[in-house]
PDB file of C-alpha atoms in Angstrom:
ATOM      1  CA  MET Z1500     -49.656 -74.167   9.271  1.00 91.00           C
ATOM      2  CA  LEU Z1501     -48.925 -76.897   6.659  1.00 95.00           C
ATOM      3  CA  SER Z1502     -46.533 -76.160   3.795  1.00 95.00           C
ATOM      4  CA  PRO Z1503     -48.290 -74.514   0.819  1.00 94.00           C
ATOM      5  CA  ASP Z1504     -48.019 -77.718  -1.371  1.00 93.00           C
ATOM      6  CA  ARG Z1505     -49.500 -79.808   1.341  1.00 95.00           C
ATOM      7  CA  GLU Z1506     -52.334 -77.332   2.036  1.00 95.00           C
ATOM      8  CA  GLN Z1507     -53.493 -77.253  -1.491  1.00 93.00           C
ATOM      9  CA  GLU Z1508     -54.351 -80.904  -1.284  1.00 93.00           C
ATOM     10  CA  PHE Z1509     -57.293 -79.833   0.883  1.00 95.00           C
ATOM     11  CA  PRO Z1510     -59.307 -77.187  -1.019  1.00 93.00           C
ATOM     12  CA  ASN Z1511     -61.409 -76.290   2.037  1.00 96.00           C
ATOM     13  CA  LEU Z1512     -58.486 -75.961   4.544  1.00 96.00           C
ATOM     14  CA  ALA Z1513     -56.729 -72.716   3.826  1.00 94.00           C
ATOM     15  CA  GLY Z1514     -58.336 -69.796   5.688  1.00 94.00           C
ATOM     16  CA  SER Z1515     -60.219 -71.996   8.155  1.00 96.00           C
ATOM     17  CA  GLY Z1516     -58.124 -71.298  11.163  1.00 97.00           C
ATOM     18  CA  TYR Z1517     -56.793 -74.768  11.341  1.00 97.00           C
ATOM     19  CA  GLN Z1518     -53.698 -75.476  13.360  1.00 97.00           C
ATOM     20  CA  ARG Z1519     -50.838 -77.910  12.811  1.00 97.00           C
ATOM     21  CA  THR Z1520     -50.377 -79.862  16.144  1.00 97.00           C
ATOM     22  CA  SER Z1521     -47.481 -82.227  15.438  1.00 96.00           C
ATOM     23  CA  GLY Z1522     -44.566 -82.932  13.264  1.00 95.00           C
ATOM     24  CA  GLU Z1523     -44.777 -85.660  10.552  1.00 94.00           C
ATOM     25  CA  SER Z1524     -44.694 -89.281  11.397  1.00 95.00           C
ATOM     26  CA  SER Z1525     -44.963 -92.517   9.340  1.00 94.00           C
ATOM     27  CA  ASP Z1526     -45.301 -94.622  12.577  1.00 95.00           C
ATOM     28  CA  TYR Z1527     -49.112 -94.080  12.970  1.00 97.00           C
ATOM     29  CA  ASN Z1528     -52.002 -93.242  10.665  1.00 97.00           C
ATOM     30  CA  CYS Z1529     -55.310 -91.417  11.047  1.00 98.00           C
ATOM     31  CA  VAL Z1530     -57.046 -94.710  11.980  1.00 98.00           C
ATOM     32  CA  ALA Z1531     -54.823 -95.113  15.085  1.00 97.00           C
ATOM     33  CA  TRP Z1532     -54.951 -91.404  15.817  1.00 97.00           C
ATOM     34  CA  ALA Z1533     -58.867 -91.439  15.744  1.00 97.00           C
ATOM     35  CA  ALA Z1534     -58.633 -94.345  18.140  1.00 95.00           C
ATOM     36  CA  GLY Z1535     -56.297 -92.419  20.428  1.00 93.00           C
ATOM     37  CA  GLU Z1536     -53.100 -94.336  19.611  1.00 94.00           C
ATOM     38  CA  THR Z1537     -49.719 -93.184  18.242  1.00 94.00           C
ATOM     39  CA  HIS Z1538     -47.724 -96.291  17.996  1.00 94.00           C
ATOM     40  CA  THR Z1539     -49.637 -98.239  15.417  1.00 95.00           C
ATOM     41  CA  TRP Z1540     -50.549 -98.256  11.743  1.00 97.00           C
ATOM     42  CA  TYR Z1541     -54.059 -99.830  11.261  1.00 97.00           C
ATOM     43  CA  ASP Z1542     -54.535-100.887   7.754  1.00 96.00           C
ATOM     44  CA  ALA Z1543     -56.537-103.568   5.798  1.00 95.00           C
ATOM     45  CA  MET Z1544     -53.401-104.343   3.809  1.00 93.00           C
ATOM     46  CA  PHE Z1545     -50.944-106.952   5.323  1.00 90.00           C
ATOM     47  CA  PRO Z1546     -48.629-106.539   7.106  1.00 92.00           C
ATOM     48  CA  HIS Z1547     -50.302-103.823   8.973  1.00 94.00           C
ATOM     49  CA  LEU Z1548     -52.393-104.255  12.102  1.00 96.00           C
ATOM     50  CA  TRP Z1549     -55.919-105.399  11.588  1.00 96.00           C
ATOM     51  CA  PRO Z1550     -58.430-107.140  14.102  1.00 93.00           C
ATOM     52  CA  ARG Z1551     -58.300-110.799  13.841  1.00 92.00           C
ATOM     53  CA  GLY Z1552     -61.454-112.023  12.193  1.00 92.00           C
ATOM     54  CA  LEU Z1553     -62.325-108.845  10.252  1.00 93.00           C
ATOM     55  CA  PRO Z1554     -62.081-109.082   6.440  1.00 92.00           C
ATOM     56  CA  ARG Z1555     -58.974-107.188   5.169  1.00 94.00           C
ATOM     57  CA  SER Z1556     -60.945-104.970   2.796  1.00 95.00           C
ATOM     58  CA  PRO Z1557     -60.313-101.265   1.842  1.00 95.00           C
ATOM     59  CA  LEU Z1558     -64.213-100.654   1.870  1.00 96.00           C
ATOM     60  CA  LEU Z1559     -65.891 -98.386   4.396  1.00 97.00           C
ATOM     61  CA  ARG Z1560     -67.689-101.358   6.102  1.00 96.00           C
ATOM     62  CA  SER Z1561     -64.527-103.009   7.063  1.00 96.00           C
ATOM     63  CA  TYR Z1562     -63.280 -99.798   8.811  1.00 97.00           C
ATOM     64  CA  VAL Z1563     -66.591 -99.295  10.511  1.00 97.00           C
ATOM     65  CA  ARG Z1564     -66.314-102.809  11.907  1.00 97.00           C
ATOM     66  CA  LEU Z1565     -62.674-102.090  13.035  1.00 97.00           C
ATOM     67  CA  PHE Z1566     -63.892 -99.098  15.060  1.00 97.00           C
ATOM     68  CA  GLU Z1567     -66.800-101.108  16.274  1.00 97.00           C
ATOM     69  CA  SER Z1568     -64.262-103.352  17.857  1.00 95.00           C
ATOM     70  CA  HIS Z1569     -62.882-100.341  19.629  1.00 94.00           C
ATOM     71  CA  GLY Z1570     -66.387 -99.616  21.186  1.00 95.00           C
ATOM     72  CA  TYR Z1571     -67.805 -97.286  18.631  1.00 97.00           C
ATOM     73  CA  ALA Z1572     -71.256 -97.467  17.121  1.00 98.00           C
ATOM     74  CA  VAL Z1573     -72.735 -95.806  14.089  1.00 98.00           C
ATOM     75  CA  CYS Z1574     -74.744 -92.583  14.819  1.00 97.00           C
ATOM     76  CA  GLU Z1575     -76.441 -89.966  12.715  1.00 93.00           C
ATOM     77  CA  ASP Z1576     -75.282 -86.591  14.058  1.00 95.00           C
ATOM     78  CA  ALA Z1577     -71.754 -85.157  14.079  1.00 97.00           C
ATOM     79  CA  GLY Z1578     -72.554 -82.460  16.603  1.00 96.00           C
ATOM     80  CA  ILE Z1579     -71.195 -82.452  20.080  1.00 96.00           C
ATOM     81  CA  GLU Z1580     -72.965 -84.919  22.417  1.00 96.00           C
ATOM     82  CA  GLU Z1581     -72.158 -84.957  26.092  1.00 94.00           C
ATOM     83  CA  GLY Z1582     -70.683 -88.145  27.320  1.00 95.00           C
ATOM     84  CA  PHE Z1583     -69.625 -89.305  23.898  1.00 96.00           C
ATOM     85  CA  GLU Z1584     -66.617 -88.949  21.640  1.00 96.00           C
ATOM     86  CA  LYS Z1585     -67.181 -89.168  17.911  1.00 98.00           C
ATOM     87  CA  ILE Z1586     -65.240 -90.017  14.814  1.00 98.00           C
ATOM     88  CA  ALA Z1587     -65.973 -89.330  11.219  1.00 98.00           C
ATOM     89  CA  LEU Z1588     -65.004 -91.701   8.308  1.00 98.00           C
ATOM     90  CA  TYR Z1589     -64.446 -90.561   4.709  1.00 98.00           C
ATOM     91  CA  THR Z1590     -64.611 -92.467   1.499  1.00 97.00           C
ATOM     92  CA  ASP Z1591     -63.661 -91.881  -2.053  1.00 95.00           C
ATOM     93  CA  GLU Z1592     -65.937 -92.032  -5.105  1.00 93.00           C
ATOM     94  CA  PHE Z1593     -65.540 -95.773  -5.109  1.00 93.00           C
ATOM     95  CA  GLY Z1594     -66.612 -96.249  -1.528  1.00 95.00           C
ATOM     96  CA  ALA Z1595     -63.195 -96.986  -0.234  1.00 96.00           C
ATOM     97  CA  PHE Z1596     -62.065 -95.768   3.031  1.00 97.00           C
ATOM     98  CA  THR Z1597     -59.636 -92.764   2.948  1.00 97.00           C
ATOM     99  CA  HIS Z1598     -59.619 -90.987   6.201  1.00 98.00           C
ATOM    100  CA  ALA Z1599     -60.812 -90.759   9.917  1.00 98.00           C
ATOM    101  CA  ALA Z1600     -61.092 -87.682  11.964  1.00 98.00           C
ATOM    102  CA  ARG Z1601     -61.843 -87.522  15.751  1.00 98.00           C
ATOM    103  CA  GLN Z1602     -64.012 -84.881  17.427  1.00 98.00           C
ATOM    104  CA  LEU Z1603     -62.370 -82.611  20.190  1.00 97.00           C
ATOM    105  CA  GLU Z1604     -64.245 -81.367  23.264  1.00 95.00           C
ATOM    106  CA  ASN Z1605     -64.606 -77.958  21.652  1.00 96.00           C
ATOM    107  CA  GLY Z1606     -66.272 -79.390  18.637  1.00 96.00           C
ATOM    108  CA  TRP Z1607     -63.296 -79.150  16.387  1.00 98.00           C
ATOM    109  CA  TRP Z1608     -61.871 -82.164  14.801  1.00 98.00           C
ATOM    110  CA  THR Z1609     -58.270 -83.623  14.780  1.00 98.00           C
ATOM    111  CA  SER Z1610     -56.719 -85.397  11.731  1.00 98.00           C
ATOM    112  CA  LYS Z1611     -53.627 -87.308  11.158  1.00 98.00           C
ATOM    113  CA  LEU Z1612     -52.882 -86.563   7.406  1.00 97.00           C
ATOM    114  CA  GLY Z1613     -51.195 -89.720   6.228  1.00 97.00           C
ATOM    115  CA  ASP Z1614     -47.503 -89.679   6.645  1.00 96.00           C
ATOM    116  CA  TRP Z1615     -47.749 -85.784   7.361  1.00 96.00           C
ATOM    117  CA  GLU Z1616     -48.689 -83.786  10.302  1.00 97.00           C
ATOM    118  CA  ASP Z1617     -51.621 -83.930  12.696  1.00 97.00           C
ATOM    119  CA  ILE Z1618     -54.003 -80.900  12.522  1.00 98.00           C
ATOM    120  CA  GLU Z1619     -57.015 -79.553  14.296  1.00 98.00           C
ATOM    121  CA  HIS Z1620     -59.662 -78.023  12.055  1.00 98.00           C
ATOM    122  CA  PRO Z1621     -62.990 -76.392  12.780  1.00 98.00           C
ATOM    123  CA  SER Z1622     -65.151 -78.584  10.542  1.00 97.00           C
ATOM    124  CA  LEU Z1623     -65.349 -81.984   8.741  1.00 98.00           C
ATOM    125  CA  GLU Z1624     -65.613 -80.073   5.543  1.00 97.00           C
ATOM    126  CA  ASN Z1625     -61.965 -78.705   5.882  1.00 97.00           C
ATOM    127  CA  VAL Z1626     -60.404 -82.074   4.710  1.00 97.00           C
ATOM    128  CA  SER Z1627     -63.110 -83.095   2.368  1.00 95.00           C
ATOM    129  CA  SER Z1628     -63.512 -82.656  -1.393  1.00 85.00           C
ATOM    130  CA  GLY Z1629     -59.689 -83.277  -2.116  1.00 86.00           C
ATOM    131  CA  SER Z1630     -57.819 -86.399  -1.545  1.00 90.00           C
ATOM    132  CA  TYR Z1631     -60.202 -87.771   1.200  1.00 96.00           C
ATOM    133  CA  GLY Z1632     -63.516 -87.612  -0.588  1.00 96.00           C
ATOM    134  CA  THR Z1633     -66.584 -87.024   1.637  1.00 96.00           C
ATOM    135  CA  VAL Z1634     -67.731 -87.991   5.061  1.00 97.00           C
ATOM    136  CA  ALA Z1635     -69.587 -91.308   4.723  1.00 98.00           C
ATOM    137  CA  ALA Z1636     -70.157 -92.325   8.514  1.00 98.00           C
ATOM    138  CA  ILE Z1637     -70.263 -90.856  11.937  1.00 98.00           C
ATOM    139  CA  LEU Z1638     -69.528 -93.177  14.938  1.00 98.00           C
ATOM    140  CA  ARG Z1639     -69.598 -92.373  18.610  1.00 98.00           C
ATOM    141  CA  ARG Z1640     -68.526 -94.373  21.927  1.00 96.00           C
ATOM    142  CA  PRO Z1641     -69.097 -93.379  25.495  1.00 96.00           C
ATOM    143  CA  ILE Z1642     -66.166 -91.391  26.789  1.00 91.00           C
ATOM    144  CA  GLU Z1643     -65.899 -93.756  29.827  1.00 74.00           C
ATOM    145  CA  SER Z1644     -65.047 -96.732  27.536  1.00 52.00           C
ATOM    146  CA  SER Z1645     -62.360 -95.031  25.568  1.00 51.00           C
ATOM    147  CA  SER Z1646     -58.742 -96.274  26.110  1.00 51.00           C
ATOM    148  CA  GLY Z1647     -55.489 -94.408  25.819  1.00 46.00           C
ATOM    149  CA  ASN Z1648     -56.958 -91.209  24.307  1.00 45.00           C
ATOM    150  CA  GLN Z1649     -54.138 -88.552  23.393  1.00 43.00           C
TER     151      GLN Z1649
ATOM    152  CA  MET V 285     -49.088-108.672 -14.624  1.00 38.00           C
ATOM    153  CA  ALA V 286     -48.317-106.211 -17.469  1.00 40.00           C
ATOM    154  CA  THR V 287     -47.301-102.931 -16.098  1.00 39.00           C
ATOM    155  CA  MET V 288     -49.662-100.104 -17.013  1.00 38.00           C
ATOM    156  CA  SER V 289     -48.481 -96.502 -17.078  1.00 37.00           C
ATOM    157  CA  TYR V 290     -50.581 -93.845 -15.298  1.00 35.00           C
ATOM    158  CA  GLU V 291     -51.433 -92.552 -18.742  1.00 35.00           C
ATOM    159  CA  GLN V 292     -52.713 -95.857 -19.926  1.00 35.00           C
ATOM    160  CA  THR V 293     -54.864 -96.658 -16.883  1.00 34.00           C
ATOM    161  CA  GLY V 294     -56.094 -93.112 -16.167  1.00 32.00           C
ATOM    162  CA  ALA V 295     -56.095 -91.239 -12.884  1.00 29.00           C
ATOM    163  CA  THR V 296     -58.916 -93.157 -11.235  1.00 30.00           C
ATOM    164  CA  ALA V 297     -58.649 -96.628 -12.695  1.00 31.00           C
ATOM    165  CA  TYR V 298     -55.593 -97.503 -10.623  1.00 31.00           C
ATOM    166  CA  ARG V 299     -57.572 -97.168  -7.515  1.00 30.00           C
ATOM    167  CA  ARG V 300     -59.616-100.105  -8.462  1.00 29.00           C
ATOM    168  CA  LEU V 301     -56.635-102.374  -8.537  1.00 31.00           C
ATOM    169  CA  TYR V 302     -56.331-103.582  -4.991  1.00 29.00           C
ATOM    170  CA  LEU V 303     -53.897-106.379  -5.216  1.00 30.00           C
ATOM    171  CA  VAL V 304     -50.177-106.396  -5.995  1.00 31.00           C
ATOM    172  CA  PRO V 305     -49.467-109.565  -7.883  1.00 33.00           C
ATOM    173  CA  PRO V 306     -46.055-111.322  -7.677  1.00 34.00           C
ATOM    174  CA  SER V 307     -43.500-109.300  -9.586  1.00 38.00           C
ATOM    175  CA  PRO V 308     -42.009-110.344 -12.996  1.00 41.00           C
ATOM    176  CA  SER V 309     -38.807-109.015 -11.616  1.00 42.00           C
ATOM    177  CA  LEU V 310     -35.656-108.747 -13.355  1.00 40.00           C
ATOM    178  CA  SER V 311     -33.554-112.144 -13.413  1.00 42.00           C
ATOM    179  CA  GLU V 312     -31.124-112.860 -10.637  1.00 40.00           C
ATOM    180  CA  GLY V 313     -28.415-112.480 -13.207  1.00 38.00           C
ATOM    181  CA  ASP V 314     -29.095-108.884 -13.941  1.00 41.00           C
ATOM    182  CA  SER V 315     -25.904-106.905 -13.711  1.00 35.00           C
ATOM    183  CA  ARG V 316     -27.618-104.231 -11.659  1.00 38.00           C
ATOM    184  CA  LEU V 317     -28.833-106.543  -9.029  1.00 38.00           C
ATOM    185  CA  LEU V 318     -25.695-106.864  -6.904  1.00 38.00           C
ATOM    186  CA  LEU V 319     -24.751-103.438  -5.648  1.00 40.00           C
ATOM    187  CA  SER V 320     -21.705-102.734  -3.564  1.00 40.00           C
ATOM    188  CA  GLU V 321     -19.447 -99.721  -2.929  1.00 40.00           C
ATOM    189  CA  ASP V 322     -16.840-101.173  -5.201  1.00 40.00           C
ATOM    190  CA  THR V 323     -19.039-102.300  -8.044  1.00 43.00           C
ATOM    191  CA  ALA V 324     -21.209 -99.283  -8.548  1.00 50.00           C
ATOM    192  CA  SER V 325     -21.298 -98.725 -12.304  1.00 59.00           C
ATOM    193  CA  PRO V 326     -22.947 -95.943 -14.430  1.00 64.00           C
ATOM    194  CA  ASN V 327     -25.759 -98.416 -15.049  1.00 77.00           C
ATOM    195  CA  GLN V 328     -26.448 -98.617 -11.194  1.00 77.00           C
ATOM    196  CA  ASP V 329     -26.171 -94.837 -11.002  1.00 82.00           C
ATOM    197  CA  ALA V 330     -28.783 -94.501 -13.770  1.00 88.00           C
ATOM    198  CA  LEU V 331     -30.960 -97.216 -11.990  1.00 90.00           C
ATOM    199  CA  PHE V 332     -30.927 -95.341  -8.659  1.00 91.00           C
ATOM    200  CA  ALA V 333     -31.654 -92.016 -10.314  1.00 93.00           C
ATOM    201  CA  GLU V 334     -34.734 -93.583 -12.100  1.00 94.00           C
ATOM    202  CA  LEU V 335     -35.930 -95.001  -8.822  1.00 96.00           C
ATOM    203  CA  ARG V 336     -35.293 -91.756  -6.947  1.00 96.00           C
ATOM    204  CA  GLN V 337     -37.580 -89.920  -9.541  1.00 96.00           C
ATOM    205  CA  LEU V 338     -40.282 -92.435  -9.068  1.00 97.00           C
ATOM    206  CA  ALA V 339     -40.037 -92.542  -5.301  1.00 97.00           C
ATOM    207  CA  ASP V 340     -40.112 -88.716  -5.001  1.00 96.00           C
ATOM    208  CA  GLU V 341     -43.184 -88.624  -7.207  1.00 97.00           C
ATOM    209  CA  TRP V 342     -44.901 -91.297  -4.926  1.00 97.00           C
ATOM    210  CA  TYR V 343     -43.936 -89.506  -1.771  1.00 95.00           C
ATOM    211  CA  ARG V 344     -45.262 -86.234  -3.133  1.00 94.00           C
ATOM    212  CA  GLU V 345     -48.524 -87.624  -4.489  1.00 95.00           C
ATOM    213  CA  THR V 346     -49.434 -90.170  -1.761  1.00 96.00           C
ATOM    214  CA  GLY V 347     -48.060 -88.814   1.431  1.00 96.00           C
ATOM    215  CA  MET V 348     -51.508 -87.534   2.515  1.00 96.00           C
ATOM    216  CA  PHE V 349     -52.964 -91.101   2.470  1.00 96.00           C
ATOM    217  CA  SER V 350     -53.423 -92.986   5.562  1.00 94.00           C
ATOM    218  CA  VAL V 351     -54.243 -96.382   4.026  1.00 95.00           C
ATOM    219  CA  MET V 352     -51.888 -98.513   1.795  1.00 95.00           C
ATOM    220  CA  HIS V 353     -54.429 -99.456  -0.823  1.00 93.00           C
ATOM    221  CA  HIS V 354     -54.328 -95.845  -1.961  1.00 95.00           C
ATOM    222  CA  LYS V 355     -50.516 -95.513  -1.654  1.00 96.00           C
ATOM    223  CA  MET V 356     -49.590 -98.782  -3.391  1.00 95.00           C
ATOM    224  CA  MET V 357     -51.891 -98.083  -6.363  1.00 94.00           C
ATOM    225  CA  HIS V 358     -49.988 -95.155  -7.392  1.00 96.00           C
ATOM    226  CA  PRO V 359     -48.172 -95.851 -10.840  1.00 97.00           C
ATOM    227  CA  ALA V 360     -44.903 -94.987  -9.428  1.00 97.00           C
ATOM    228  CA  TYR V 361     -45.103 -97.535  -6.672  1.00 96.00           C
ATOM    229  CA  GLN V 362     -46.486-100.084  -9.188  1.00 96.00           C
ATOM    230  CA  ARG V 363     -43.610 -99.372 -11.498  1.00 96.00           C
ATOM    231  CA  ILE V 364     -40.950 -99.807  -8.804  1.00 96.00           C
ATOM    232  CA  THR V 365     -42.548-102.961  -7.631  1.00 95.00           C
ATOM    233  CA  ASN V 366     -43.388-104.564 -10.891  1.00 93.00           C
ATOM    234  CA  MET V 367     -40.838-103.260 -13.360  1.00 91.00           C
ATOM    235  CA  TYR V 368     -37.842-103.097 -11.353  1.00 92.00           C
ATOM    236  CA  GLY V 369     -38.319-105.866  -8.965  1.00 91.00           C
ATOM    237  CA  ARG V 370     -35.306-107.228  -7.164  1.00 92.00           C
ATOM    238  CA  SER V 371     -32.975-104.714  -8.642  1.00 93.00           C
ATOM    239  CA  ALA V 372     -34.889-102.184  -6.575  1.00 95.00           C
ATOM    240  CA  ILE V 373     -34.355-103.753  -3.232  1.00 95.00           C
ATOM    241  CA  PRO V 374     -31.131-101.833  -2.365  1.00 94.00           C
ATOM    242  CA  PHE V 375     -32.815 -98.612  -3.212  1.00 94.00           C
ATOM    243  CA  ILE V 376     -36.023 -99.378  -1.313  1.00 96.00           C
ATOM    244  CA  LEU V 377     -33.936-100.546   1.815  1.00 95.00           C
ATOM    245  CA  SER V 378     -31.993 -97.339   1.824  1.00 92.00           C
ATOM    246  CA  GLU V 379     -35.245 -95.426   1.572  1.00 94.00           C
ATOM    247  CA  LEU V 380     -36.791 -97.429   4.422  1.00 93.00           C
ATOM    248  CA  LYS V 381     -33.799 -96.414   6.491  1.00 91.00           C
ATOM    249  CA  ALA V 382     -33.479 -92.718   5.494  1.00 91.00           C
ATOM    250  CA  ARG V 383     -37.109 -91.584   4.752  1.00 86.00           C
ATOM    251  CA  LYS V 384     -39.085 -94.280   6.532  1.00 83.00           C
ATOM    252  CA  GLY V 385     -41.788 -94.638   3.836  1.00 90.00           C
ATOM    253  CA  HIS V 386     -44.179 -97.566   3.734  1.00 95.00           C
ATOM    254  CA  TRP V 387     -42.367 -99.970   1.493  1.00 96.00           C
ATOM    255  CA  PHE V 388     -43.478-103.090   3.235  1.00 96.00           C
ATOM    256  CA  VAL V 389     -45.973-104.124   0.677  1.00 95.00           C
ATOM    257  CA  ALA V 390     -43.563-103.732  -2.149  1.00 96.00           C
ATOM    258  CA  LEU V 391     -40.831-105.636  -0.302  1.00 97.00           C
ATOM    259  CA  SER V 392     -43.242-108.534   0.363  1.00 96.00           C
ATOM    260  CA  ALA V 393     -44.413-108.442  -3.260  1.00 95.00           C
ATOM    261  CA  ILE V 394     -40.786-108.513  -4.618  1.00 96.00           C
ATOM    262  CA  THR V 395     -39.223-110.976  -2.509  1.00 96.00           C
ATOM    263  CA  GLY V 396     -42.209-113.288  -1.439  1.00 95.00           C
ATOM    264  CA  GLU V 397     -41.140-112.968   2.157  1.00 94.00           C
ATOM    265  CA  ASN V 398     -43.380-112.281   5.047  1.00 92.00           C
ATOM    266  CA  LEU V 399     -41.015-111.215   7.897  1.00 95.00           C
ATOM    267  CA  ILE V 400     -43.390-109.664  10.197  1.00 96.00           C
ATOM    268  CA  PRO V 401     -44.561-111.802  13.235  1.00 96.00           C
ATOM    269  CA  GLU V 402     -48.196-111.350  14.421  1.00 95.00           C
ATOM    270  CA  ASP V 403     -47.267-109.254  17.421  1.00 96.00           C
ATOM    271  CA  GLU V 404     -45.402-106.769  15.322  1.00 97.00           C
ATOM    272  CA  LEU V 405     -48.001-106.085  12.621  1.00 96.00           C
ATOM    273  CA  GLY V 406     -48.525-102.374  12.364  1.00 96.00           C
ATOM    274  CA  ASN V 407     -45.549-101.583  14.586  1.00 97.00           C
ATOM    275  CA  VAL V 408     -43.766 -99.573  11.873  1.00 96.00           C
ATOM    276  CA  PRO V 409     -40.386 -99.153  13.646  1.00 96.00           C
ATOM    277  CA  ALA V 410     -40.162-102.849  14.294  1.00 97.00           C
ATOM    278  CA  MET V 411     -41.306-103.765  10.782  1.00 97.00           C
ATOM    279  CA  ARG V 412     -38.682-101.423   9.358  1.00 96.00           C
ATOM    280  CA  GLU V 413     -35.955-103.110  11.478  1.00 96.00           C
ATOM    281  CA  ARG V 414     -37.010-106.488  10.371  1.00 97.00           C
ATOM    282  CA  TRP V 415     -36.514-105.566   6.763  1.00 97.00           C
ATOM    283  CA  LEU V 416     -33.291-103.739   7.275  1.00 96.00           C
ATOM    284  CA  GLU V 417     -31.937-106.809   9.133  1.00 96.00           C
ATOM    285  CA  TRP V 418     -33.065-108.984   6.241  1.00 96.00           C
ATOM    286  CA  GLY V 419     -31.172-106.587   4.009  1.00 95.00           C
ATOM    287  CA  ARG V 420     -28.069-106.824   5.925  1.00 93.00           C
ATOM    288  CA  ARG V 421     -28.327-110.624   6.201  1.00 93.00           C
ATOM    289  CA  ASN V 422     -28.834-110.932   2.373  1.00 93.00           C
ATOM    290  CA  HIS V 423     -26.185-108.334   1.402  1.00 89.00           C
ATOM    291  CA  TYR V 424     -28.466-105.830  -0.095  1.00 89.00           C
ATOM    292  CA  ILE V 425     -27.211-103.048   2.194  1.00 80.00           C
ATOM    293  CA  ASP V 426     -23.766-102.492   0.701  1.00 62.00           C
ATOM    294  CA  TYR V 427     -24.211 -99.682  -1.664  1.00 52.00           C
ATOM    295  CA  ARG V 428     -22.413 -97.172   0.729  1.00 48.00           C
ATOM    296  CA  SER V 429     -21.501 -94.711  -2.119  1.00 40.00           C
ATOM    297  CA  TYR V 430     -25.186 -94.236  -2.754  1.00 45.00           C
ATOM    298  CA  VAL V 431     -26.096 -93.666   0.826  1.00 46.00           C
ATOM    299  CA  ILE V 432     -23.315 -91.124   1.195  1.00 39.00           C
ATOM    300  CA  ALA V 433     -24.378 -89.341  -1.886  1.00 38.00           C
ATOM    301  CA  ARG V 434     -27.848 -88.791  -0.498  1.00 41.00           C
TER     302      ARG V 434
END
């Protein structure tokens, strides 16, 4: 479990049955974690890693393009789909990207909470409505093309 | 840029400011700039106490964010970067070493330096070490009494 002060940042998390699955780390962020990496901080803001040629913008479209460069494509449904792994991207009220979560084989989702811990949670709504806003895009990629998943 | 307080800008307006302009930092001759074990003064202690309060507020209120445009737009981060400028460098470097926060944007904005080579972008431990080495080389990491006090 997260500490109470951290848990309260996510109004739909308490009582969901979520699990904390790591200690805290500032060495990687939710974007890296969603892409299956734990040694990188992807961020549109210099001096963090960002694919060459993509605009360094905080808006959703730029983060969709980042994940497209990792083999993902936008899809409609967040349900389990055999042969695919999925991620969900969240935005705030201004359309700025806030968070990425990755779907697990059992249908739960895994999230790296900023500089805080990783958690596994039953639904996308568990980390919405607070600091992360709402889900704005779902993407998927064939499991065969994934690289280095944790 | 004139520094705006959180109260002046409102809780959401700061999110719209996506760029940190060069800091109108304190002058090079500011007596608080050169910190060392032997020259620590009540003024310096007060400076570090002010910065400690702002930094703690920033960690507490932005630790859940995975993207820098949300972290750096927090009023406390803006105040440290734009109001304190170079006088905050010893404190920021000690934070970088002790708490491993994401101070890279602030350090670049204050100093005008871009230390991170292309192949280390997003590699947080390497980025951290680049700045700590810069601090040692430029005599910003001398304030041992402060480090011990923490």
